[in-house]
Short mmCIF file of C-alpha atoms in Angstrom, two decimals:
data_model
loop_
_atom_site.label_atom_id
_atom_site.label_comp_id
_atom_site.label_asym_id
_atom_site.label_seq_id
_atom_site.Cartn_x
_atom_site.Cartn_y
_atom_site.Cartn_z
CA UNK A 1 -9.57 -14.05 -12.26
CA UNK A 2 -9.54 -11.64 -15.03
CA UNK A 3 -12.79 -9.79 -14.24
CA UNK A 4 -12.34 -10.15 -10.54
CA UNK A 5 -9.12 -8.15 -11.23
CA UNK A 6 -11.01 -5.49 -13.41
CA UNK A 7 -13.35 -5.36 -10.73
CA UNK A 8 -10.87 -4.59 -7.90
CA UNK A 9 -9.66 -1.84 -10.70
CA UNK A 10 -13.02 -0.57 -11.31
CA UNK A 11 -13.23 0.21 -7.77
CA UNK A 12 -10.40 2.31 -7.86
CA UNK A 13 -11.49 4.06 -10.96
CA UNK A 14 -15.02 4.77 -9.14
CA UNK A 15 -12.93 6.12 -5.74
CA UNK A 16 -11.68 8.32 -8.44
CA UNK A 17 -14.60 9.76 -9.83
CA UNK A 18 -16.23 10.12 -6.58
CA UNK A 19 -13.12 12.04 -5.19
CA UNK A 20 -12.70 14.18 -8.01
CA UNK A 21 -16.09 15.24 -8.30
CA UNK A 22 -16.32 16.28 -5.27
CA UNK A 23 -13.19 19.06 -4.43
CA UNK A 24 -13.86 19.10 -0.43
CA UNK A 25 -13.75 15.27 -0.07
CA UNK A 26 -10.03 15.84 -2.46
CA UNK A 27 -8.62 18.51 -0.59
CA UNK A 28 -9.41 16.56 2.77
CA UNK A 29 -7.75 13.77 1.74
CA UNK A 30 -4.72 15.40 -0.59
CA UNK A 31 -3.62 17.51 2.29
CA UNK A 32 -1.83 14.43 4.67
CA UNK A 33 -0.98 12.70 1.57
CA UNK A 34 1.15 15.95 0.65
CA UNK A 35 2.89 16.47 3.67
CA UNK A 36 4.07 12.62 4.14
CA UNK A 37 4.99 12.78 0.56
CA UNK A 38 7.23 15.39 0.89
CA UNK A 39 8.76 13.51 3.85
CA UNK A 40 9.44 10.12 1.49
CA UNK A 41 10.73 12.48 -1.54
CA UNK A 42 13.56 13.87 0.60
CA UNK A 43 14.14 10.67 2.48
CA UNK A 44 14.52 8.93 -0.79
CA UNK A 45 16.73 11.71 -2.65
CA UNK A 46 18.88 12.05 0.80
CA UNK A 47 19.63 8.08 0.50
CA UNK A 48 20.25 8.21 -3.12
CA UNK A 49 22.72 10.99 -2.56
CA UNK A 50 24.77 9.60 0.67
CA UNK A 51 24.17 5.38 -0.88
CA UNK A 52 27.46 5.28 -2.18
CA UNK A 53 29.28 6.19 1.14
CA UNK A 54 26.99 4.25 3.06
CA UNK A 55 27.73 1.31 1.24
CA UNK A 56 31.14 1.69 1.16
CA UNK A 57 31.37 2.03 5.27
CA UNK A 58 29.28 -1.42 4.96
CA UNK A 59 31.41 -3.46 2.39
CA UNK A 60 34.69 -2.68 3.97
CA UNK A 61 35.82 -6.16 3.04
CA UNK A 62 35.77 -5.04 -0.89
CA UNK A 63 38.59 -2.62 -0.27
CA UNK A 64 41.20 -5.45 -1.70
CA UNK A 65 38.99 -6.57 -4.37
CA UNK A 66 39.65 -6.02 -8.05
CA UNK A 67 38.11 -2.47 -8.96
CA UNK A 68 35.67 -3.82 -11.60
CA UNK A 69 34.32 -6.51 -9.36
CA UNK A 70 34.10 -4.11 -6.31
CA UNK A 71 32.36 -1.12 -8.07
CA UNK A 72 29.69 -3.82 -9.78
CA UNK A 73 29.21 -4.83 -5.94
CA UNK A 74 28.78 -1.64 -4.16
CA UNK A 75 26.54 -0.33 -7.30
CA UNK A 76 24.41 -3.12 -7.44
CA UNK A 77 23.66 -2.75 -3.98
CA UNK A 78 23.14 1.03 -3.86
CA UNK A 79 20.56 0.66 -6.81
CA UNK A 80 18.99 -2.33 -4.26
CA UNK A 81 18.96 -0.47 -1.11
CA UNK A 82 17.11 2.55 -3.12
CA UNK A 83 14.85 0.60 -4.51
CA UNK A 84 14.05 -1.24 -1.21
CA UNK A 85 13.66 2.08 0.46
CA UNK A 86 11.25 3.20 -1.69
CA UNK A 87 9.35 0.12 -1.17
CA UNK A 88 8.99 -0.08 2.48
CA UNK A 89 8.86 3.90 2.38
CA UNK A 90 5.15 3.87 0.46
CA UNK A 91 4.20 1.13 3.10
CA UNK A 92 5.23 4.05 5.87
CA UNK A 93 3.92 6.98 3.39
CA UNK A 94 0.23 5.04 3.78
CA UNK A 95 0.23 3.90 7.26
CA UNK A 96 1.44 7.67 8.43
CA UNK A 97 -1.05 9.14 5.92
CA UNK A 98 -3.53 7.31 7.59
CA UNK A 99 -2.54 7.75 10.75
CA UNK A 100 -2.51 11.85 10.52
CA UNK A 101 -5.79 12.25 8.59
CA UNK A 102 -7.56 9.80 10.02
CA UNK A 103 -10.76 11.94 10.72
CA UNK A 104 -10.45 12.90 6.56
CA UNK A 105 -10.02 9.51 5.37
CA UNK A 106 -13.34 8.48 8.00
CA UNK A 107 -15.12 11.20 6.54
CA UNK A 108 -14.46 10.10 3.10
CA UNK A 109 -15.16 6.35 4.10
CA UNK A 110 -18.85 7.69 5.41
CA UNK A 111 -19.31 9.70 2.27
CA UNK A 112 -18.95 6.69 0.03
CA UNK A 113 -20.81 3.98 2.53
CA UNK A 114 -23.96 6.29 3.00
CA UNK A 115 -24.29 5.91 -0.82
CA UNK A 116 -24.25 2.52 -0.26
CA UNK A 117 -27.16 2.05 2.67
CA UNK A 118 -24.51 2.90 5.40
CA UNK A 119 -22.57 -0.03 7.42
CA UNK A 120 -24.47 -2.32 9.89
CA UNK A 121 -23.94 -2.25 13.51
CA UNK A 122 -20.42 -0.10 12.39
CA UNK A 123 -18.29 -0.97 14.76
CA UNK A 124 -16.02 2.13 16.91
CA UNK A 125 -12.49 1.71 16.49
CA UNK A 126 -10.02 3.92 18.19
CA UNK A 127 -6.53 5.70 16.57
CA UNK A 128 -4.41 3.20 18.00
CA UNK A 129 -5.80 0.11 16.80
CA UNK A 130 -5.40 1.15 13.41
CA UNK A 131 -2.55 2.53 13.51
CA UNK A 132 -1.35 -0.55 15.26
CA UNK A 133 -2.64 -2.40 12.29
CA UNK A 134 -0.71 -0.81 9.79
CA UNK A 135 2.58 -0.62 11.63
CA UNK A 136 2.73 -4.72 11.92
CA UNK A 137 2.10 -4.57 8.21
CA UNK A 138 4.75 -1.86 7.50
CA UNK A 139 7.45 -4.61 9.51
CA UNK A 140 6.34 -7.33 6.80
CA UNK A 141 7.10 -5.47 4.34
CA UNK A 142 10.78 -4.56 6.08
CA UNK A 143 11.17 -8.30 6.60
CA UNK A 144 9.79 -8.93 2.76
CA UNK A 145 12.13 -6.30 0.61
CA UNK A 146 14.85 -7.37 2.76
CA UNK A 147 15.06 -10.87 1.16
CA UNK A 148 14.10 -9.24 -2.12
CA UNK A 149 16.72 -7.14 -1.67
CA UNK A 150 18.93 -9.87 -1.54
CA UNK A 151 17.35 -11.70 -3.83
CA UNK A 152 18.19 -8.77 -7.04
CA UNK A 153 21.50 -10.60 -7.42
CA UNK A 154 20.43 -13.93 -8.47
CA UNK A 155 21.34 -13.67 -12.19
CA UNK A 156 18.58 -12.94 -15.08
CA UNK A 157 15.78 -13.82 -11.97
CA UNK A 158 16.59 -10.94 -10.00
CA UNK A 159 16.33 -8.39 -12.88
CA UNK A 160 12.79 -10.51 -14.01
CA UNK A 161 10.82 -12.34 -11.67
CA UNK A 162 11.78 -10.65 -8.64
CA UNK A 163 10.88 -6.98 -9.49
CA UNK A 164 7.10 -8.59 -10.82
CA UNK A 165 6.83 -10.31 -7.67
CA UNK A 166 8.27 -7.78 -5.15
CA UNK A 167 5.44 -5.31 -7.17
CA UNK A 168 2.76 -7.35 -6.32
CA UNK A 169 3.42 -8.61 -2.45
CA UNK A 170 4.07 -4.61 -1.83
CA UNK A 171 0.97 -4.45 -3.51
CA UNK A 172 -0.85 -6.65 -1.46
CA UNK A 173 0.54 -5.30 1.67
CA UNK A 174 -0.32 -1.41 0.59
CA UNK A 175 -4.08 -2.90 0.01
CA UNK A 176 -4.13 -4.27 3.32
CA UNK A 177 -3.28 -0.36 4.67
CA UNK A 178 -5.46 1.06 2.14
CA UNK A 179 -8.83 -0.66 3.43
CA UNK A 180 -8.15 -0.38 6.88
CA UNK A 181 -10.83 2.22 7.22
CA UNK A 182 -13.98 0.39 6.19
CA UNK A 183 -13.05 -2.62 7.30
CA UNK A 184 -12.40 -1.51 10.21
CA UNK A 185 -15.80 0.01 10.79
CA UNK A 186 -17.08 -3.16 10.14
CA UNK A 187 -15.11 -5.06 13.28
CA UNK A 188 -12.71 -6.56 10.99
CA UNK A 189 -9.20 -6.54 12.49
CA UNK A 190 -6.34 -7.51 10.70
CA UNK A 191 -6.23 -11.17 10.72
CA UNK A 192 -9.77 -11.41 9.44
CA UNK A 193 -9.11 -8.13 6.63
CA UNK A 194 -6.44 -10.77 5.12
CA UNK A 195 -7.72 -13.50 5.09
CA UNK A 196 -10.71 -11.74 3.13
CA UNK A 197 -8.66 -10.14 0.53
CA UNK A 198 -6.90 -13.70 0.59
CA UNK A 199 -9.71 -15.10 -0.47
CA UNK A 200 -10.51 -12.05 -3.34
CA UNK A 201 -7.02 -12.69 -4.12
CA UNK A 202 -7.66 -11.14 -7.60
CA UNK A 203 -10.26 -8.32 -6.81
CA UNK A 204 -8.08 -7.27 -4.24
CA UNK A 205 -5.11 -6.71 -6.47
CA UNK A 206 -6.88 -5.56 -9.20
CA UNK A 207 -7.58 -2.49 -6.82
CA UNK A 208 -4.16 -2.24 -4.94
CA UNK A 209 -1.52 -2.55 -7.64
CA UNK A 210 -2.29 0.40 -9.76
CA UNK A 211 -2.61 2.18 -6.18
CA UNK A 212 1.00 0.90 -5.59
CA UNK A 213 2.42 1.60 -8.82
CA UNK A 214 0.43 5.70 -9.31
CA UNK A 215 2.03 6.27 -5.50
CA UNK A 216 5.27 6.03 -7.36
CA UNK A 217 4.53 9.07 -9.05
CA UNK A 218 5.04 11.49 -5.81
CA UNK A 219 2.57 14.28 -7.17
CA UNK A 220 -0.52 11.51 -8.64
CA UNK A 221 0.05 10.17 -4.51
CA UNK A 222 -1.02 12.95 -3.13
CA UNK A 223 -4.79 12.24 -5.62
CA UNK A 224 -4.37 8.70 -4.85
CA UNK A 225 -4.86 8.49 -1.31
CA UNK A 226 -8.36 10.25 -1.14
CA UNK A 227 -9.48 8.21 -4.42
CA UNK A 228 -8.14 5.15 -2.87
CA UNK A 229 -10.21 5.44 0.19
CA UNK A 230 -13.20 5.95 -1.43
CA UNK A 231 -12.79 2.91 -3.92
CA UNK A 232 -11.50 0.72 -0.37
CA UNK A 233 -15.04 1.68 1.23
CA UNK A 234 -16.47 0.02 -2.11
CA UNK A 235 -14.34 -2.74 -2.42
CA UNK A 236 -15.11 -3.80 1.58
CA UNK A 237 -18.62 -3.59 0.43
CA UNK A 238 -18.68 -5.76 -2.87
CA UNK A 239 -16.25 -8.28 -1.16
CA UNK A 240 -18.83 -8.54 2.05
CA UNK A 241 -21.77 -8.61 -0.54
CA UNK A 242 -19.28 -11.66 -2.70
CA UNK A 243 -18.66 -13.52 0.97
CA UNK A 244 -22.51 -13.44 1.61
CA UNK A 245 -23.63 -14.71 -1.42
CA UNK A 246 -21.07 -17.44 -1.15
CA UNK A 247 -21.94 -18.47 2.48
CA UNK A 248 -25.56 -18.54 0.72
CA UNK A 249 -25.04 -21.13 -1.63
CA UNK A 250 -24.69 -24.19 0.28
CA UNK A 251 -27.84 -23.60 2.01
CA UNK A 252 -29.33 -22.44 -1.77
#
């Protein structure tokens, strides 16, 4: 599991040498990634700003509590609905990245695969379908830091466990966004894209987690998003290469 994870990370680290030696393929890919940022920035300073009125309005039942008690409350879930926000809002940041430089991120995706022998019988997907793609994972992770959301309050495991685990199923779910370009190409709609990375659990993290936790940084996001396309066209192709040499075996 250990080098399977420094293999997903080595991807990433390869997206980012390819990317950054080449300042076209950068610039084509920094330029959506800096105009949704902006976007998430000012959403997430706006909520941070106008949380504690909005959770007032929605806790109206406090009112009568004891001041100590009632402050804790409304804090507690301020700090929660900030940090959820920021959550779903990189799931958003990627799939409407995506969305608006789709032709960039393709062109980096082609860059990086004809390197690699090119992709077999490549497969023509439209706009839609992708976007599609993304948007139903975008709602899981709604539906996902919603109950982590809740689940912050649960003494000593909300402030522990649940921040490590909410990391890591964002995580997954940004991966699933991030590689939706070459495995796409491929013919490999969503169903089939996770049950692959389900099954390079570990690879598959290795990449997406340190892509999760650099888009936190809003400037490094606008880097990430080229370098991360780059390093998902070589993970799709060392996890297709992995799944073929495993289907091999039994007949080996």
């Amino acid at each position: 599991m250990v080098r399977n994870f420094l293999s997903g990370l080595g991807m990433l680290l390869r997206g980012f040498g390819i990317v950054l030696r080449s300042p076209r393929l950068l610039l084509l890919g920094a330029l959506p990634a800096l105009i949704t940022g902006s976007l998430l920035v000012a959403a997430v300073i706006a909520l941070a700003v106008w949380a504690p009125d909005l959770i007032a309005w929605a806790t109206p039942f406090a009112d009568s509590w004891d001041s100590t008690a009632r402050e804790l409350l409304r804090t507690g879930l301020g700090i929660s609905a900030v940090v959820a926000t920021a959550a779903v809002g990189l799931l958003v940041f990627a799939a409407v990245t995506l969305a608006i430089g789709a032709p960039f991120y393709e062109r980096i995706a082609e860059h990086v695969e004809r390197k690699l022998g090119g992709v077999p019988e490549q497969d023509v997907t439209t706009w839609w379908q992708d976007t599609a793609d993304n948007a139903k994972v975008v709602g899981t992770g709604v539906l996902v830091d919603a109950v982590f959301m809740l689940a912050d309050f649960i003494p000593v495991v909300g402030s522990t466990v649940v921040p490590v685990v909410a990391a890591c199923t964002n995580a997954w779910l940004f991966g699933l966004e991030l590689t939706v370009v070459p495995f796409t190409r491929r013919g490999l709609p969503l169903a089939a894209r996770r049950a692959l990375l389900g099954r390079n659990r570990a690879m598959a993290l290795g990449f997406a987690l340190p892509c999760y936790l650099l888009c936190l940084v809003p400037l490094v996001a606008i880097v990430v998003m080229p370098a991360a396309t780059a390093g998902g066209a070589l993970l799709a192709h060392r996890m297709l290469e992995t799944e073929a040499a495993r289907a091999a075996q039994p007949q080996s």
